[in-house]
Each structure stands twice: as C-alpha cells, then as structure tokens.
mmCIF file of C-alpha atoms in Angstrom:
data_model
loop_
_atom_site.group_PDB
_atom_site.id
_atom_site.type_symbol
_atom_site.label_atom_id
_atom_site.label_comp_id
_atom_site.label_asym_id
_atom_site.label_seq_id
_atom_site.Cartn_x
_atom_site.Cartn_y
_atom_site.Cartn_z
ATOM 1 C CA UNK A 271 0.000 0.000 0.000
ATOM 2 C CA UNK A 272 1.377 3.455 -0.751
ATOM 3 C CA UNK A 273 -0.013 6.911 -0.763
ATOM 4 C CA UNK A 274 -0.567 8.664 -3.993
ATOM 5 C CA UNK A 275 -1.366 12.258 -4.917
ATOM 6 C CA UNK A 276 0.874 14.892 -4.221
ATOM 7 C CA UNK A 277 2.495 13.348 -1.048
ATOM 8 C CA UNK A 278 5.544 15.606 0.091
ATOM 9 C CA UNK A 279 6.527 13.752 3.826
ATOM 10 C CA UNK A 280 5.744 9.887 4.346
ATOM 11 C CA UNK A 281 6.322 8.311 8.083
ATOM 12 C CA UNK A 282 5.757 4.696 8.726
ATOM 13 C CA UNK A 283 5.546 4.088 12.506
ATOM 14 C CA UNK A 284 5.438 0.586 13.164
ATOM 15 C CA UNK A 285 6.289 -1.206 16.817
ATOM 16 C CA UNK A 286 6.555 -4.893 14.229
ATOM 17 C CA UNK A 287 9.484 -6.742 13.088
ATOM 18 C CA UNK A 288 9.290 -7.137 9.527
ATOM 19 C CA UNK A 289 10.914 -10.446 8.295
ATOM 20 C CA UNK A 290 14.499 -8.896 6.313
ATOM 21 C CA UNK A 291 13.747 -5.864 7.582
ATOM 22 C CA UNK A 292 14.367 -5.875 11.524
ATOM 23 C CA UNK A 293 15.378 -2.269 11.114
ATOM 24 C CA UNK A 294 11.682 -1.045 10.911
ATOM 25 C CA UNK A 295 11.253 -2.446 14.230
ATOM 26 C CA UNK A 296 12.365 0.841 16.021
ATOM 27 C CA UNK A 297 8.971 3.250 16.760
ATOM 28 C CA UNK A 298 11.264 6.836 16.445
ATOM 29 C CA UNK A 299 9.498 9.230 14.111
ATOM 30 C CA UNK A 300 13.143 10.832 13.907
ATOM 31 C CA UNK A 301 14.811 7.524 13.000
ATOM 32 C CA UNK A 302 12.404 6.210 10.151
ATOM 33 C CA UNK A 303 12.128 9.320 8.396
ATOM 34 C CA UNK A 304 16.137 9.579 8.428
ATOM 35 C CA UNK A 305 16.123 5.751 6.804
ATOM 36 C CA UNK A 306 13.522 6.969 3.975
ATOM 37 C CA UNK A 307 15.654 10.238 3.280
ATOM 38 C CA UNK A 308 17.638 7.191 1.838
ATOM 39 C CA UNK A 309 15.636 5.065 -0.240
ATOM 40 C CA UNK A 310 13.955 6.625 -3.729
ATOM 41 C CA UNK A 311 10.417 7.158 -3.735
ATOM 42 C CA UNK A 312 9.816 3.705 -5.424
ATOM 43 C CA UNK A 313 11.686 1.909 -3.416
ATOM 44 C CA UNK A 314 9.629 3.197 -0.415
ATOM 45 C CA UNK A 315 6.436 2.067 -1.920
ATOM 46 C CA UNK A 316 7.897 -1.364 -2.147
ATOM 47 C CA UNK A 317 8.686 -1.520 1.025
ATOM 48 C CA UNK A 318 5.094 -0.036 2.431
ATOM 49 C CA UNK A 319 3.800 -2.640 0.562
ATOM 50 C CA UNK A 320 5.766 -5.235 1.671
ATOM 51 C CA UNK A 321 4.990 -4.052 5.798
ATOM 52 C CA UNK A 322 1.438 -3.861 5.108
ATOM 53 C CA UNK A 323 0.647 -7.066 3.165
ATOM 54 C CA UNK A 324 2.953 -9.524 5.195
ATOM 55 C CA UNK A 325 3.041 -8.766 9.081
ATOM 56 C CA UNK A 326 -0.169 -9.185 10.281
ATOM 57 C CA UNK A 327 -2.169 -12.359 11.091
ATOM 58 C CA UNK A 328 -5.744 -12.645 10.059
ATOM 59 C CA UNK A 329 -8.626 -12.099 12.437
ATOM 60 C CA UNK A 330 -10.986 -14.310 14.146
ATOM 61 C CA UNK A 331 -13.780 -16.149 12.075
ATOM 62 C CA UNK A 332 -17.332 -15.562 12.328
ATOM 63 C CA UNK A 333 -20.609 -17.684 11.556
ATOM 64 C CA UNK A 334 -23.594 -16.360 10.099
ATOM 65 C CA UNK A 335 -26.083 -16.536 7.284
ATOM 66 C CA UNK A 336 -24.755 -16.181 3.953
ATOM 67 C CA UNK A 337 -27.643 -14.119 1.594
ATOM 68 C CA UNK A 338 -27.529 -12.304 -1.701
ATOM 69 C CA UNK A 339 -28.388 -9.518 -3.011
ATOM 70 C CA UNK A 340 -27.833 -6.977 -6.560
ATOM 71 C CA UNK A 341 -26.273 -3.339 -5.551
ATOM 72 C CA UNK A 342 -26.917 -1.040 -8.713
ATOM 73 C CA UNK A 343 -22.776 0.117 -8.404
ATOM 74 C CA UNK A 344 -20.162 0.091 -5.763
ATOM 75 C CA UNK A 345 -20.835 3.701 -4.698
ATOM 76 C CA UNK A 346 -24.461 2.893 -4.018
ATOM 77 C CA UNK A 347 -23.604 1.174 -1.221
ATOM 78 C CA UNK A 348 -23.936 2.600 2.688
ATOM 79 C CA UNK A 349 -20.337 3.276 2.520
ATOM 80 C CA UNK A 350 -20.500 5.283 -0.662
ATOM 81 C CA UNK A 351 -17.043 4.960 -1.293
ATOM 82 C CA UNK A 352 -15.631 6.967 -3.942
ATOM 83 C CA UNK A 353 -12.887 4.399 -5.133
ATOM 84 C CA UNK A 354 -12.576 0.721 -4.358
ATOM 85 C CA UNK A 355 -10.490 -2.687 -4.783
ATOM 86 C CA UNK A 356 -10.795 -4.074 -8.021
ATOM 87 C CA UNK A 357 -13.086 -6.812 -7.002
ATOM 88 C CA UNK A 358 -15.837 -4.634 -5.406
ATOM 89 C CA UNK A 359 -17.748 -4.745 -8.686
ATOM 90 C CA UNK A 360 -18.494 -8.535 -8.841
ATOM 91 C CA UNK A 361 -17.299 -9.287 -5.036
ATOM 92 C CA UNK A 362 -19.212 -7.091 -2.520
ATOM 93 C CA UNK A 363 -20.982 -7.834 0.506
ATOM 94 C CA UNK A 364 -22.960 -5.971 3.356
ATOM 95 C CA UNK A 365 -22.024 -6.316 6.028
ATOM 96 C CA UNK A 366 -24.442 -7.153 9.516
ATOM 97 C CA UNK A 367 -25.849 -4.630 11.913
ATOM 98 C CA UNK A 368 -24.002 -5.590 15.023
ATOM 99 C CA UNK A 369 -20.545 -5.229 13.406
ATOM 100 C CA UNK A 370 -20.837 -2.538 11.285
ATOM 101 C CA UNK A 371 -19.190 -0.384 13.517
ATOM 102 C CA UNK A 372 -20.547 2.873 12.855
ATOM 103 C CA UNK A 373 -18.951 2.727 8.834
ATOM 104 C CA UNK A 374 -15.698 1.601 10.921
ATOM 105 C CA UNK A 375 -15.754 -1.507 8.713
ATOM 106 C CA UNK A 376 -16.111 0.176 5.635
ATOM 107 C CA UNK A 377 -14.195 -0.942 2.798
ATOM 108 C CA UNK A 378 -12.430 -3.981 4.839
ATOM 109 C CA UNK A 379 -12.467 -7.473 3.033
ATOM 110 C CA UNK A 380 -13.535 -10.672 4.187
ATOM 111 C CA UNK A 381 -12.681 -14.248 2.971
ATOM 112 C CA UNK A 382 -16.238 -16.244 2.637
ATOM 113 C CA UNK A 383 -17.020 -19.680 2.861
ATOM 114 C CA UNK A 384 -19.949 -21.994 2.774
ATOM 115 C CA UNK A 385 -20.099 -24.393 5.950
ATOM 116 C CA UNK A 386 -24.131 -25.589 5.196
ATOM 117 C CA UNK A 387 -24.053 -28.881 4.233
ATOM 118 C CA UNK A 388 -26.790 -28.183 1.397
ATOM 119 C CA UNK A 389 -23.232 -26.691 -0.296
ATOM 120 C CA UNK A 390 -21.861 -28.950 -2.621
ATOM 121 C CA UNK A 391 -18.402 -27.761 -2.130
ATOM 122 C CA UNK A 392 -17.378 -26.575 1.631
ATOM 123 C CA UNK A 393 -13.867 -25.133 0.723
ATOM 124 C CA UNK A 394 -14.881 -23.142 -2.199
ATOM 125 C CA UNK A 395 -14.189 -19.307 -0.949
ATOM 126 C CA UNK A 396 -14.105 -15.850 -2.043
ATOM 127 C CA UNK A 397 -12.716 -13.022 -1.043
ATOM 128 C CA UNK A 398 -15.304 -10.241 -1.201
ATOM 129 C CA UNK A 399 -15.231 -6.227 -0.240
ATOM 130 C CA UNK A 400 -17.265 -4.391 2.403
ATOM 131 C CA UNK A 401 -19.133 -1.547 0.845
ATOM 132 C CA UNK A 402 -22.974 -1.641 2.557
ATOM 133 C CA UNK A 403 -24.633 -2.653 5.739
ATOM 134 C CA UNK A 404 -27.779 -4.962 5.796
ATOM 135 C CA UNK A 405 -29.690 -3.620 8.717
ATOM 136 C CA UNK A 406 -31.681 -6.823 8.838
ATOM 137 C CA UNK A 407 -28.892 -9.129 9.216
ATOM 138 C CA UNK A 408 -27.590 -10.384 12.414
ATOM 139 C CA UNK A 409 -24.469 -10.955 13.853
ATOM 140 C CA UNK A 410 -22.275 -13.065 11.777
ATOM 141 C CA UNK A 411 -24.199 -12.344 8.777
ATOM 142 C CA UNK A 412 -23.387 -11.191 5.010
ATOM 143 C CA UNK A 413 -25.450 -10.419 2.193
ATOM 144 C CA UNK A 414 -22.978 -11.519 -0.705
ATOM 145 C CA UNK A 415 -23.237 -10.502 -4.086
ATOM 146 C CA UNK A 416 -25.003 -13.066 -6.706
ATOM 147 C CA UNK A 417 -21.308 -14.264 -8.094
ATOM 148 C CA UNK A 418 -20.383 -14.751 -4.676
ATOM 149 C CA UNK A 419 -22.871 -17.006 -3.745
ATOM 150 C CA UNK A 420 -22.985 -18.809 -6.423
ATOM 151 C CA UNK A 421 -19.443 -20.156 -6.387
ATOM 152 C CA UNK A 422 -19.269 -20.952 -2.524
ATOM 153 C CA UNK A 423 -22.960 -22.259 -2.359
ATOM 154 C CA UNK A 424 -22.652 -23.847 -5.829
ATOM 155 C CA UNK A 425 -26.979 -22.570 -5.334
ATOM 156 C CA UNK A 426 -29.038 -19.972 -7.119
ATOM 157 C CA UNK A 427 -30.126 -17.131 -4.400
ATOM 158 C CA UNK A 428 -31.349 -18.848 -0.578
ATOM 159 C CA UNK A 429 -30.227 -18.246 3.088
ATOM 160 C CA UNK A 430 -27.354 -20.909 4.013
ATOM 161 C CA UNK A 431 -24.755 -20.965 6.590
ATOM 162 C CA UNK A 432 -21.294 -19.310 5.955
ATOM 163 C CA UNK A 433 -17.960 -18.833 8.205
ATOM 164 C CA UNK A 434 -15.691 -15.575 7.213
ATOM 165 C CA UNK A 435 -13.139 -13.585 8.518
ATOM 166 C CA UNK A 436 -11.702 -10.326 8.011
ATOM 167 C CA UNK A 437 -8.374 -10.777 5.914
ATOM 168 C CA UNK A 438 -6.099 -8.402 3.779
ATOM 169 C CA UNK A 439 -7.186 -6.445 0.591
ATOM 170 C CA UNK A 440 -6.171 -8.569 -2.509
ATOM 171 C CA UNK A 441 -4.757 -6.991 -5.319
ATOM 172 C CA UNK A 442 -3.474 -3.297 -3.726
ATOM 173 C CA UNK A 443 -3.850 -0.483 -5.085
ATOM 174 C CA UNK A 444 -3.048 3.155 -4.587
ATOM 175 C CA UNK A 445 -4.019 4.595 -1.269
ATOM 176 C CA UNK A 446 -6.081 7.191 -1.914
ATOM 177 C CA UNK A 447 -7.909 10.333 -0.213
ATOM 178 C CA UNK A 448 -10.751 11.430 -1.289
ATOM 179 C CA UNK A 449 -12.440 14.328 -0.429
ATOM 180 C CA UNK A 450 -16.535 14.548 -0.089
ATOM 181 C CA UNK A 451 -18.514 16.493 -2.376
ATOM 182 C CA UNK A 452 -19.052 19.784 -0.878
ATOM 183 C CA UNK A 453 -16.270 20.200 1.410
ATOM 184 C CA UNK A 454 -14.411 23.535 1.109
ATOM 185 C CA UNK A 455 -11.750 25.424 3.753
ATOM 186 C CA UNK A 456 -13.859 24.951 6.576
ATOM 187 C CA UNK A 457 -15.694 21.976 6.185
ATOM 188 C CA UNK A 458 -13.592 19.317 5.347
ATOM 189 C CA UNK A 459 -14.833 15.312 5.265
ATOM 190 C CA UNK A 460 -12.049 12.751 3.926
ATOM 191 C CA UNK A 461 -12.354 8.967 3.491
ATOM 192 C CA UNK A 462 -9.525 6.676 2.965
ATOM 193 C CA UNK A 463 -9.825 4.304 0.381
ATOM 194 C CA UNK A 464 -8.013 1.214 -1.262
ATOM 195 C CA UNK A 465 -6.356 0.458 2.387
ATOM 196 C CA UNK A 466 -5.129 -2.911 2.440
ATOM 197 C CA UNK A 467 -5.905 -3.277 6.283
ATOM 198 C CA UNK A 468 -9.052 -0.972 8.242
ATOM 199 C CA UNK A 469 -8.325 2.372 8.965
ATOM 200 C CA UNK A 470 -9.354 2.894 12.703
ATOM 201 C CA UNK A 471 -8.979 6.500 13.158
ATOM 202 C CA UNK A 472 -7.760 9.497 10.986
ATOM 203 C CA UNK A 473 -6.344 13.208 11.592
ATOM 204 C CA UNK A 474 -6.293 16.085 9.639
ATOM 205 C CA UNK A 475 -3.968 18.726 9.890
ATOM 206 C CA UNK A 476 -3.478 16.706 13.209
ATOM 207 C CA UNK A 477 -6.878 17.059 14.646
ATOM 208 C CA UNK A 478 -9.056 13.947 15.226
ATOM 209 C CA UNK A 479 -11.539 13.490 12.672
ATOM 210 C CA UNK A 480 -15.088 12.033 13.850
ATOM 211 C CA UNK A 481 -17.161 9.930 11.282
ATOM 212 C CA UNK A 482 -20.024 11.691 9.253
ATOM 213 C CA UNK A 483 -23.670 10.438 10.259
ATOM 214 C CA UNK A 484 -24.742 8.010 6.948
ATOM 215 C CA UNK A 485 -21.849 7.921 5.113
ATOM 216 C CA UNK A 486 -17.678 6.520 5.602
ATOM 217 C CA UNK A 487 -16.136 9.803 6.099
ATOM 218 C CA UNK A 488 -14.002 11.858 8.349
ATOM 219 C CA UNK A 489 -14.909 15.195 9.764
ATOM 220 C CA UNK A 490 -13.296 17.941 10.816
ATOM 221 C CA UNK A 491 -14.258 21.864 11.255
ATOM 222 C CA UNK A 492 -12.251 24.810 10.934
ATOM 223 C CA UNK A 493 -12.990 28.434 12.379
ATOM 224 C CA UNK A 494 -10.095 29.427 9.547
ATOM 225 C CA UNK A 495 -10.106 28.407 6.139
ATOM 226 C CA UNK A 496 -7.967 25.499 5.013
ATOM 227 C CA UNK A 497 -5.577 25.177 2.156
ATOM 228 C CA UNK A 498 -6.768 22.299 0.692
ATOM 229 C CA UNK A 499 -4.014 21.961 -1.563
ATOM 230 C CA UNK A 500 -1.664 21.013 1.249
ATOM 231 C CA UNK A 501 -3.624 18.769 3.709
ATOM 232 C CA UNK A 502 -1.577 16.951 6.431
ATOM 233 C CA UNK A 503 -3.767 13.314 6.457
ATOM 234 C CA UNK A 504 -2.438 10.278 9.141
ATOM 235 C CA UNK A 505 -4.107 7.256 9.331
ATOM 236 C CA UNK A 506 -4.180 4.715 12.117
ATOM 237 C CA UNK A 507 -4.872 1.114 10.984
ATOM 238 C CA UNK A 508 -6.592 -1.328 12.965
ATOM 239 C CA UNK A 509 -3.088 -2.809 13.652
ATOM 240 C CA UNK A 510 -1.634 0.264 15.361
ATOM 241 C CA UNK A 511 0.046 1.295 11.828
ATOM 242 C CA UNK A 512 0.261 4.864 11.002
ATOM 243 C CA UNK A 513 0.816 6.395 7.333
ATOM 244 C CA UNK A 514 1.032 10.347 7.080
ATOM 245 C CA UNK A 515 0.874 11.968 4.091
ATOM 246 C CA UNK A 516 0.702 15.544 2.967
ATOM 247 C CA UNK A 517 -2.076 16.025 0.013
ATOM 248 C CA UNK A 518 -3.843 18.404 -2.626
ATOM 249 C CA UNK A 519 -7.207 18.097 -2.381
ATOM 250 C CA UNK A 520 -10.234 18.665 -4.566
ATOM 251 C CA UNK A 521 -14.225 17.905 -3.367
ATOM 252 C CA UNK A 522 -15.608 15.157 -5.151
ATOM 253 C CA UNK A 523 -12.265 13.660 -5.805
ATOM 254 C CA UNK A 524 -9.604 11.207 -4.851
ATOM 255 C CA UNK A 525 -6.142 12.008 -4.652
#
C-alpha cells in the first residue's frame, strides 16, 4: 500500500518486526524518516507494501447466514465509497448490523465460505469487499453478491450458513484520499480508500476526525479556512500502523 497524490513527507511508525527488515522495528518518528531520506520514492512504496501485506495475522472467524443480493454500483452502497479494490464490482458484501461499527468496517475485506451442508463444495471461498450494511442481518451475517454465492454455495439465491473472517485487501492499489462532495476550507470530510488493512482512526492537519452520520467519512471543522491543496492526512490502521501523508485536495475527488 502506498499513498498517492501529491504526497511531500511519508512516516511509517510501526512497533513490528518485519521479516528482512528488523530495522523497521524501532517506533522513532526521527529515526524512520532519516532511513527513507535514503531510499527513492519507489523503493519506499515497495517496502510499504511489503509491511502492510505480510506482518499481520488474520482475524478471528465468524458464523452467520450467507444471503444475496444486486447493488446497482459500488458507490451505491452505505459506505458510498468513492474508489474501491478491483473486485468490489463482482465481489461485494454488506455487512451485519451488530458489526458494522458505525462505517468503521467500511471498505475492509472478508474471505467467505460456505459451511451448510446443502453446499456442494465446503472449501470453495471468495474473497469479497465491504461496501454496505444490511440492517436486517444479524451478527455473523453477510449479504454476498449473486457471483459470490454462487461459487461458494454452488446454489441460485437462498439463506445458508457461511464462516468468514476479516483478511487483507487482494490486489493493492493506490491509497487514496478522497475528499466529499461539498467540502471547502472549513468543512472538510475525507475517506480513505483502497487500504489494504481498516483504517481505525484518521487526523487532519493533526486534529481527530469524527465519522459523518450516513456515510464513511471523516470530519473535521475549521474556524479558519484550510488550504486544501496542502492537507496533512495520518491514518491509524486497525493494527496500530500509522501512514502520514501531505495532500492536494479537490471535493468530489480522490487524490
């Protein structure tokens, strides 16, 4: 994972040891950015890719009802993200009341299973993209897209036990910011997308953001205007990460 835009100062703080890498072990600000101050830009992405795709274990699974259901486009969705993984068109899911989180969960993945027996094969899986909420469901519960069910149920549309967890983003992509519609100097909602793990929390300009009622973005309000075109943005991952990033921002796009 690696942040795009216009990104003038990058810090990774991270308290892991990466296999090959045990110097990225050490938590000083100071220290890190004096390493990356010696590595090219691309060679930094590789690396940020490398820390975020390979330390972290998988979470717990869940059990639940596996349902399906067509979304009309990927920023339909209670999440209304403005960009997305590359399988979010054919692979979504919403995701259950109970652990929705308040949008928290928002554009997290989840490997699927079947574990009904009325599947006729148990260790077919998918790996799908949270980008709704089914208000109806219960705990333990996704509503899958068509494809999805189909090829771990091997059935056309029904209710049948699944098992999931949380797991990695497949496939990443460019970590982007985006910046809601209608946000100016003073009024400025972000979301995070394409993040391999969940983002947890987020500051802007180094002030906590709070989520938006209704929609996966993060708020914060200014008494003096802005400039949007250098934003300070760090993001806290559900693993105790944190990526900062300086941006130019534009509402209604992703940077």
């Amino acid at each position: 994972m690696r942040l795009g835009g216009s990104t003038h100062a990058l810090n990774l703080i991270s308290s892991a040891v990466v296999p090959g890498l045990p110097f990225l072990k050490s938590t000083s600000t100071s220290s890190i950015k004096g390493l990356f101050t010696m590595i090219n830009s691309l060679t930094f992405r590789a690396l940020l890719l490398c820390v975020i795709v390979t330390v972290y274990p998988s979470a717990a699974y869940f059990e639940g009802d596996g349902t399906t259901y067509t979304l009309g486009g990927v920023s339909a969705g209670n999440c209304n993200l403005m960009s997305w993984n590359s399988i979010a068109p054919t692979n979504y899911a919403a995701l259950n009341n109970e652990q929705w989180d308040n949008l928290g969960n928002c554009g997290r993945c989840a490997l699927v299973s079947c574990s009904d027996e009325a599947c006729e094969d148990q260790t077919a899986s998918s790996i799908v993209q949270i980008v709704d909420r089914c208000p109806e469901c219960k705990y333990g519960d996704l509503d899958l897209s068509p494809s999805v069910f189909k090829t771990i149920t091997g059935s056309d549309p029904s209710r049948l036990s699944i098992r999931w967890q949380f797991v990695d983003c497949p496939n990443p992509e460019t970590l982007k910011i985006c910046l809601k519609s209608g946000s100016n100097g003073f009024w400025i909602a972000v979301q995070p997308t394409n993040a391999v793990l969940g983002v947890k929390s987020v500051r802007i300009n180094g002030n906590v953001a709070s989520m938006i009622s209704g929609a996966y973005y993060y708020l914060i309000t200014s008494s003096s205007e802005v400039d949007l075109t250098a934003v300070d943005v760090a993001l806290t991952s559900i693993k105790g990460q944190v990526i900062e990033g300086t941006f130019s921002l534009s509402a209604g796009q992703c940077t």
